[in-house]
Amino acid sequence: MKLGIIGLPNSGKTTLFNALTRQDVETAPYPNPIGADHHVGVVHVPDPRIDRLSEIHRPRKTTYADVTCVDITGFSRGISASKQKAAVFNEVRDADAIIHLVRAFADPAVTHPDGEVDPAADAAALELELVFSDLELVETRLERIENSVKKGIGKELEGEREVLKKCLAQLEEEKPLRNLDFSEEERTLIGSLQFVSLKPELVVLNVGEDEIGSADTDETLAQLDDFYRGKDAHIFSLSARIEMELSQLPVDEAQLFLADLGIGEPAMNRVIREAYALLGLISFLTAGEDEVRAWTIRKDTTAVRAAGKIHSDIERGFIRAEVTGYDDFIAAGSMAKARDAGTVRLEGKEYIVRDGDIINFRFNV
Ligand SMILES: Nc1nc2c(ncn2[C@@H]2O[C@H](COP(=O)(O)OP(=O)(O)OP(=O)(O)O)[C@@H](O)[C@H]2O)c(=O)[nH]1
Ligand SMILES: [Mg+2]
């Protein structure tokens, strides 16, 4: 599962990437050229349940869920019409969800590609590039299907053609595919095209250090809310620079810093959790003396498939899943007490695993 960070030049993508992945990639007040390296890193998903379970079990190892994150360089106004577009859009296509960073911080030392900081206009400009890229793809694909149909060899493509026509109408109105409704079947028909304006999106407003929670920030957020109305996007504000500094501090110093700022946890944690949910992912947990661990699965995964996440042997030899909800476990205080309270269930192969289930698989190989 992969998150892609996009945004206009100098919006703070690499800064945010560093905060998310705790890396220290160079950031600069001048834009990177198109074709510069994309950065790839791993994001650990903060999970208070894992923290708590580790306190209880004192395991040798604690493992959080993680997702891959890519800092995609080279987005700009007009990119969808440029020769270098493939270098950017291939990377966006490959992402499962998008974090769209929008600059709101005013800093004369950091050039803005259009000379002026205007978050709503910037967001709209970038969204339009996504739409244009998909429009071109739809037109090319439709043309190819029409040609095949003319030659009498495209019968099986007719379903796809109908969905593409629906997409075309939407894109021609300069609207993203994200806010169209598609049936499962329609989604499958166009799935391989990996439309970028269809990807779930988190919009992150990057505000100046002294603009966190300010009236100006609220106003800009309202503007963005307006722009994204009905577009199924989640909108946040944070200061990427502060988040990056926080991510580079030792835990105790970071906590002091947070207390100074009057915030409970880094804004980054919420962004990561939201992105994780946006990807359609949930975690089930395993807990013992060896390891406390969160395992990533898609929503609606069966117990037997979840077992396969841990090891193919456990999937093959699956007998039963011993399951207790995280809250039930905490309320009871221990596995033995949860059993006494009757909150530990034995589930079969087809049980649909829920977020926060603590599972002990019984298997036989
Ligand atoms: N004042 C201020 N500066 C920031 C903030 N976030 C990023 N910057 C600065 O803006 C400049 C650009 O940040 P980057 O993270 O390199 O931006 P980018 O989007 O990766 O830029 P490109 O890769 O060139 O497109 C750097 O000098 C950052 O230090 C912020 O929240 N406040
Ligand atoms: Mg960068």
Coordinates of C-alpha atoms and ligand atoms in Angstrom, one line a residue:
M1 CA 0.0 0.0 0.0
K2 CA 1.4 3.3 -1.1
L3 CA 0.7 6.9 -0.3
G4 CA 1.9 9.6 -2.8
I5 CA 2.6 13.2 -1.7
I6 CA 1.9 15.7 -4.4
G7 CA 1.8 19.5 -4.4
L8 CA 3.0 22.4 -6.4
P9 CA 6.8 23.3 -6.2
N10 CA 8.0 24.5 -2.8
S11 CA 4.7 23.6 -1.0
G12 CA 6.7 21.6 1.6
K13 CA 6.3 18.1 0.3
T14 CA 9.8 16.9 1.2
T15 CA 9.4 18.6 4.6
L16 CA 6.2 16.6 5.2
F17 CA 7.8 13.5 3.8
N18 CA 10.6 13.8 6.4
A19 CA 8.0 14.3 9.2
L20 CA 6.0 11.2 8.0
T21 CA 9.0 8.9 7.6
R22 CA 11.4 10.4 10.1
Q23 CA 14.0 10.8 7.4
D24 CA 16.2 13.8 6.7
V25 CA 16.0 14.3 3.0
E26 CA 17.3 17.8 1.9
T27 CA 14.7 20.5 1.6
A28 CA 15.4 23.7 -0.3
P29 CA 13.8 27.1 -0.8
Y30 CA 14.0 26.7 -4.6
P31 CA 11.9 24.2 -6.6
N32 CA 13.4 20.8 -7.6
P33 CA 13.5 20.2 -11.3
I34 CA 11.1 17.8 -12.9
G35 CA 12.8 14.4 -13.1
A36 CA 14.5 14.9 -9.8
D37 CA 14.4 11.7 -7.7
H38 CA 11.2 10.8 -5.9
H39 CA 11.9 9.9 -2.3
V40 CA 10.5 6.7 -0.9
G41 CA 10.1 5.8 2.8
V42 CA 8.2 3.8 5.4
V43 CA 5.6 5.4 7.6
H44 CA 4.8 3.7 11.0
V45 CA 1.2 4.1 11.9
P46 CA 0.9 5.4 15.4
D47 CA -1.4 3.2 17.4
P48 CA -2.2 3.9 21.1
R49 CA -3.5 0.3 21.4
I50 CA -0.1 -1.0 20.5
D51 CA 1.5 1.3 23.1
R52 CA -0.9 0.1 25.8
L53 CA -0.5 -3.6 24.9
S54 CA 3.3 -3.2 25.0
E55 CA 3.0 -1.7 28.5
I56 CA 1.0 -4.7 29.6
H57 CA 3.0 -7.5 27.9
R58 CA 6.5 -6.0 28.0
P59 CA 7.4 -7.8 24.8
R60 CA 10.9 -8.2 23.4
K61 CA 9.7 -6.5 20.3
T62 CA 6.9 -4.0 19.4
T63 CA 5.9 -3.6 15.8
Y64 CA 3.6 -1.0 14.3
A65 CA 1.7 -1.2 11.1
D66 CA 3.4 0.6 8.2
V67 CA 2.7 2.0 4.8
T68 CA 5.0 3.1 2.0
C69 CA 5.2 6.8 1.3
V70 CA 6.5 8.5 -1.9
D71 CA 7.5 12.2 -2.1
I72 CA 6.6 12.9 -5.8
T73 CA 8.7 15.6 -7.3
G74 CA 7.9 17.6 -10.4
F75 CA 4.3 18.6 -10.1
S76 CA 3.5 22.0 -11.5
R77 CA 1.0 24.0 -13.4
G78 CA 0.8 22.7 -17.0
I79 CA 2.6 19.4 -16.1
S80 CA -0.2 17.4 -17.8
A81 CA 0.6 19.0 -21.1
S82 CA 4.4 18.8 -20.8
K83 CA 6.8 16.3 -22.3
Q84 CA 8.0 15.2 -18.8
K85 CA 4.5 14.4 -17.5
A86 CA 5.1 10.6 -17.5
A87 CA 7.8 10.9 -14.8
V88 CA 5.3 12.5 -12.5
F89 CA 2.0 10.8 -13.4
N90 CA 3.4 7.2 -13.5
E91 CA 4.3 7.7 -9.9
V92 CA 0.9 9.2 -9.0
R93 CA -0.8 6.3 -10.8
D94 CA 1.1 3.8 -8.7
A95 CA -0.1 5.3 -5.4
D96 CA -3.2 4.0 -3.7
A97 CA -4.1 7.3 -2.1
I98 CA -2.8 10.8 -2.4
I99 CA -1.7 13.4 0.1
H100 CA -2.1 16.8 -1.6
L101 CA -0.1 19.4 0.1
V102 CA -1.2 23.0 -0.3
R103 CA 1.0 25.9 0.7
A104 CA -0.4 28.6 3.0
F105 CA 2.9 29.7 4.7
A106 CA 4.2 33.0 3.7
D107 CA 8.0 33.1 3.6
P108 CA 9.7 35.6 1.3
A109 CA 12.8 33.3 1.4
V110 CA 10.8 30.5 -0.2
T111 CA 9.8 31.3 -3.8
H112 CA 6.3 30.6 -4.9
P113 CA 6.0 29.4 -8.6
D114 CA 3.4 32.0 -9.3
G115 CA 4.8 34.8 -7.2
E116 CA 2.0 34.8 -4.7
V117 CA 0.7 32.4 -2.1
D118 CA -2.9 31.6 -2.8
P119 CA -4.0 28.2 -1.4
A120 CA -7.4 27.9 -3.0
A121 CA -6.1 28.8 -6.4
D122 CA -3.1 26.4 -6.0
A123 CA -5.3 23.5 -4.9
A124 CA -7.7 24.1 -7.9
A125 CA -4.7 24.3 -10.3
L126 CA -3.3 21.0 -9.1
E127 CA -6.7 19.2 -9.2
L128 CA -7.1 20.4 -12.8
E129 CA -3.8 18.8 -13.8
L130 CA -5.1 15.5 -12.4
V131 CA -8.3 15.9 -14.4
F132 CA -6.4 16.8 -17.6
S133 CA -4.2 13.8 -17.2
D134 CA -7.2 11.4 -16.8
L135 CA -9.0 13.1 -19.7
E136 CA -6.1 12.4 -22.1
L137 CA -6.1 8.8 -20.9
V138 CA -9.8 8.4 -21.4
E139 CA -9.7 9.9 -24.9
T140 CA -6.8 7.7 -26.0
R141 CA -8.4 4.5 -24.6
L142 CA -11.8 5.3 -26.1
E143 CA -10.3 5.9 -29.5
R144 CA -8.6 2.6 -29.3
I145 CA -11.8 0.8 -28.4
E146 CA -13.8 2.6 -31.1
N147 CA -11.2 1.4 -33.7
S148 CA -11.4 -2.2 -32.5
V149 CA -15.2 -2.1 -32.5
K150 CA -15.1 -0.8 -36.1
K151 CA -12.9 -3.7 -37.1
G152 CA -15.5 -6.0 -35.4
I153 CA -13.0 -7.2 -32.8
G154 CA -13.9 -5.2 -29.7
K155 CA -17.2 -6.8 -28.6
E156 CA -15.9 -7.6 -25.1
L157 CA -14.8 -4.0 -24.7
E158 CA -18.3 -2.5 -24.8
G159 CA -18.8 -2.5 -21.1
E160 CA -15.6 -0.6 -20.6
R161 CA -16.6 1.8 -23.4
E162 CA -19.8 2.7 -21.5
V163 CA -17.9 3.5 -18.3
L164 CA -15.3 5.5 -20.1
K165 CA -18.0 7.6 -21.7
K166 CA -19.4 8.4 -18.3
C167 CA -15.9 9.3 -17.1
L168 CA -15.4 11.5 -20.2
A169 CA -18.5 13.6 -19.5
Q170 CA -17.3 14.2 -15.9
L171 CA -13.8 15.1 -16.9
E172 CA -14.9 17.4 -19.7
E173 CA -16.7 19.4 -17.0
E174 CA -13.3 19.7 -15.3
K175 CA -14.5 17.6 -12.4
P176 CA -12.5 14.7 -10.8
L177 CA -13.7 11.1 -11.1
R178 CA -13.5 10.9 -7.3
N179 CA -17.0 12.4 -7.0
L180 CA -18.7 10.1 -9.5
D181 CA -20.5 7.0 -8.2
F182 CA -19.3 3.7 -9.7
S183 CA -20.6 0.2 -9.2
E184 CA -18.1 -2.5 -8.3
E185 CA -18.4 -3.8 -11.8
E186 CA -17.6 -0.4 -13.3
R187 CA -14.6 0.0 -11.0
T188 CA -13.3 -3.3 -12.2
L189 CA -13.7 -2.4 -15.8
I190 CA -11.6 0.7 -15.5
G191 CA -9.3 -0.4 -12.6
S192 CA -6.3 -1.1 -14.7
L193 CA -6.3 2.5 -16.0
Q194 CA -5.4 3.8 -12.5
F195 CA -7.1 7.2 -12.9
V196 CA -5.4 9.8 -10.7
S197 CA -8.5 12.0 -10.1
L198 CA -10.2 8.9 -8.7
K199 CA -7.7 8.2 -6.0
P200 CA -8.8 8.9 -2.4
E201 CA -7.2 12.2 -1.3
L202 CA -6.1 13.9 1.9
V203 CA -5.7 17.6 1.5
V204 CA -3.1 19.1 3.8
L205 CA -2.8 22.9 4.2
N206 CA 0.7 23.8 5.1
V207 CA 0.5 26.8 7.4
G208 CA 3.2 29.0 8.9
E209 CA 4.5 28.2 12.4
D210 CA 2.5 31.1 13.9
E211 CA -0.6 30.4 11.9
I212 CA -1.6 27.1 13.5
G213 CA -5.3 27.5 14.5
S214 CA -5.3 31.2 13.5
A215 CA -8.4 33.0 12.1
D216 CA -6.6 33.3 8.7
T217 CA -6.0 29.5 8.7
D218 CA -9.7 28.9 9.5
E219 CA -10.7 31.1 6.7
T220 CA -8.5 29.3 4.2
L221 CA -9.7 26.0 5.4
A222 CA -13.3 27.2 4.8
Q223 CA -12.3 28.2 1.3
L224 CA -10.9 24.7 0.7
D225 CA -13.9 23.1 2.2
D226 CA -16.0 25.0 -0.3
F227 CA -13.8 24.0 -3.2
Y228 CA -13.8 20.3 -2.2
R229 CA -17.5 20.1 -1.3
G230 CA -18.9 16.8 -2.5
K231 CA -15.5 15.6 -3.6
D232 CA -14.9 13.1 -0.9
A233 CA -11.7 14.6 0.3
H234 CA -10.5 15.1 3.9
I235 CA -8.9 18.4 4.8
F236 CA -6.3 19.2 7.5
S237 CA -4.0 22.0 8.4
L238 CA -0.6 21.7 10.0
S239 CA 2.9 23.3 9.8
A240 CA 5.1 20.8 8.0
R241 CA 8.2 22.5 9.3
I242 CA 7.1 22.0 12.9
E243 CA 6.0 18.5 12.3
M244 CA 9.5 17.8 10.8
E245 CA 11.2 19.3 13.8
L246 CA 9.0 17.3 16.1
S247 CA 9.7 14.0 14.3
Q248 CA 13.5 14.6 14.7
L249 CA 13.4 15.2 18.4
P250 CA 13.9 12.4 21.0
V251 CA 10.5 11.4 22.4
D252 CA 10.7 13.3 25.8
E253 CA 11.8 16.5 24.1
A254 CA 9.1 16.2 21.5
Q255 CA 6.6 15.9 24.4
L256 CA 7.9 19.1 26.0
F257 CA 7.7 20.9 22.7
L258 CA 4.1 19.7 22.2
A259 CA 3.2 20.9 25.6
D260 CA 4.7 24.3 24.8
L261 CA 2.6 24.4 21.7
G262 CA -0.5 23.3 23.6
I263 CA -1.2 20.3 21.4
G264 CA -1.6 16.7 22.6
E265 CA 0.0 14.8 19.8
P266 CA 1.8 15.7 16.5
A267 CA -0.7 16.6 13.7
M268 CA 1.2 14.0 11.8
N269 CA -0.3 11.1 13.8
R270 CA -3.8 12.1 12.7
V271 CA -2.7 12.5 9.1
I272 CA -1.2 9.0 9.1
R273 CA -4.2 7.4 10.8
E274 CA -6.6 9.2 8.3
A275 CA -4.5 8.1 5.4
Y276 CA -4.4 4.5 6.6
A277 CA -8.2 4.5 6.8
L278 CA -8.4 6.2 3.4
L279 CA -6.5 3.3 2.0
G280 CA -9.3 1.0 3.3
L281 CA -6.9 -0.5 5.8
I282 CA -7.5 -1.8 9.3
S283 CA -5.2 -3.5 11.8
F284 CA -5.6 -6.6 13.8
L285 CA -3.3 -7.2 16.7
T286 CA -1.3 -10.0 18.2
A287 CA 0.1 -9.7 21.7
G288 CA 2.5 -11.9 23.7
E289 CA 5.8 -11.9 25.4
D290 CA 7.8 -12.1 22.2
E291 CA 6.0 -9.4 20.2
V292 CA 3.1 -7.0 20.3
R293 CA 2.3 -6.2 16.7
A294 CA -0.3 -4.6 14.5
W295 CA -1.0 -6.4 11.2
T296 CA -2.3 -4.5 8.2
I297 CA -5.3 -6.0 6.3
R298 CA -8.0 -4.6 4.0
K299 CA -11.4 -4.2 5.5
D300 CA -13.6 -7.3 5.0
T301 CA -10.7 -9.7 5.2
T302 CA -11.6 -13.2 6.5
A303 CA -9.9 -14.8 9.5
V304 CA -8.1 -17.4 7.4
R305 CA -6.7 -14.7 5.0
A306 CA -5.7 -12.6 8.0
A307 CA -3.8 -15.7 9.3
G308 CA -1.9 -15.8 6.0
K309 CA -0.6 -12.3 6.7
I310 CA 1.4 -13.8 9.6
H311 CA 2.5 -17.0 7.9
S312 CA 1.2 -19.2 5.0
D313 CA 1.5 -22.2 7.4
I314 CA -1.0 -20.6 9.7
E315 CA -3.4 -20.0 6.8
R316 CA -3.0 -23.6 5.5
G317 CA -3.3 -25.2 8.9
F318 CA -6.0 -22.9 10.2
I319 CA -8.2 -24.4 12.9
R320 CA -9.8 -21.5 14.8
A321 CA -9.2 -17.9 15.6
E322 CA -9.3 -17.0 19.3
V323 CA -10.6 -13.4 19.2
T324 CA -11.2 -10.6 21.7
G325 CA -11.8 -7.0 20.9
Y326 CA -9.2 -4.5 22.2
D327 CA -11.6 -2.7 24.5
D328 CA -12.9 -6.0 25.9
F329 CA -9.3 -7.0 26.6
I330 CA -8.5 -3.8 28.3
A331 CA -11.7 -3.9 30.4
A332 CA -10.8 -7.4 31.6
G333 CA -7.1 -6.6 32.2
S334 CA -5.7 -9.9 30.9
M335 CA -6.5 -12.7 28.5
A336 CA -7.4 -15.1 31.3
K337 CA -9.8 -12.6 32.8
A338 CA -11.3 -11.9 29.4
R339 CA -11.9 -15.6 29.0
D340 CA -13.6 -15.7 32.3
A341 CA -15.8 -12.7 31.3
G342 CA -16.8 -14.6 28.2
T343 CA -15.4 -12.0 25.8
V344 CA -12.9 -14.3 24.0
R345 CA -14.7 -15.9 21.1
L346 CA -13.7 -18.8 18.9
E347 CA -14.2 -17.9 15.3
G348 CA -14.0 -19.9 12.1
K349 CA -12.3 -19.3 8.7
E350 CA -15.0 -17.0 7.3
Y351 CA -15.1 -14.6 10.3
I352 CA -14.6 -11.0 9.1
V353 CA -11.8 -9.5 11.1
R354 CA -12.5 -6.2 12.7
D355 CA -10.2 -3.3 13.4
G356 CA -8.5 -3.8 16.8
D357 CA -9.3 -7.5 17.2
I358 CA -6.6 -9.2 19.2
I359 CA -6.2 -12.6 17.7
N360 CA -4.5 -15.8 18.6
F361 CA -4.6 -18.3 15.7
R362 CA -4.8 -22.0 16.4
F363 CA -3.4 -24.0 13.6
N364 CA -2.0 -27.4 12.8
V365 CA 0.7 -28.1 10.2
Ligands
LIG1 N1 8.2 29.0 6.9 C1 8.0 27.7 6.5 N2 8.7 27.2 5.6 C2 8.4 25.9 5.2 C3 7.4 25.2 5.8 N3 7.3 24.0 5.2 C4 8.4 24.0 4.3 N4 9.0 25.2 4.3 C5 10.2 25.6 3.5 O1 9.9 25.6 2.2 C6 10.9 25.2 1.4 C7 10.5 24.2 0.4 O2 10.2 23.0 1.2 P1 10.3 21.6 0.5 O3 9.8 20.6 1.5 O4 11.6 21.4 -0.1 O5 9.2 21.7 -0.6 P2 8.9 20.7 -1.8 O6 7.4 20.8 -2.0 O7 9.4 19.4 -1.5 O8 9.6 21.4 -3.0 P3 10.0 20.7 -4.4 O9 10.5 19.4 -4.2 O10 11.0 21.6 -5.0 O11 8.7 20.8 -5.2 C8 12.0 24.7 2.3 O12 13.0 25.8 2.5 C9 11.3 24.5 3.6 O13 12.1 24.7 4.7 C10 6.6 25.8 6.8 O14 5.7 25.2 7.4 N5 6.9 27.0 7.2
MG2 MG 10.8 18.3 -2.6

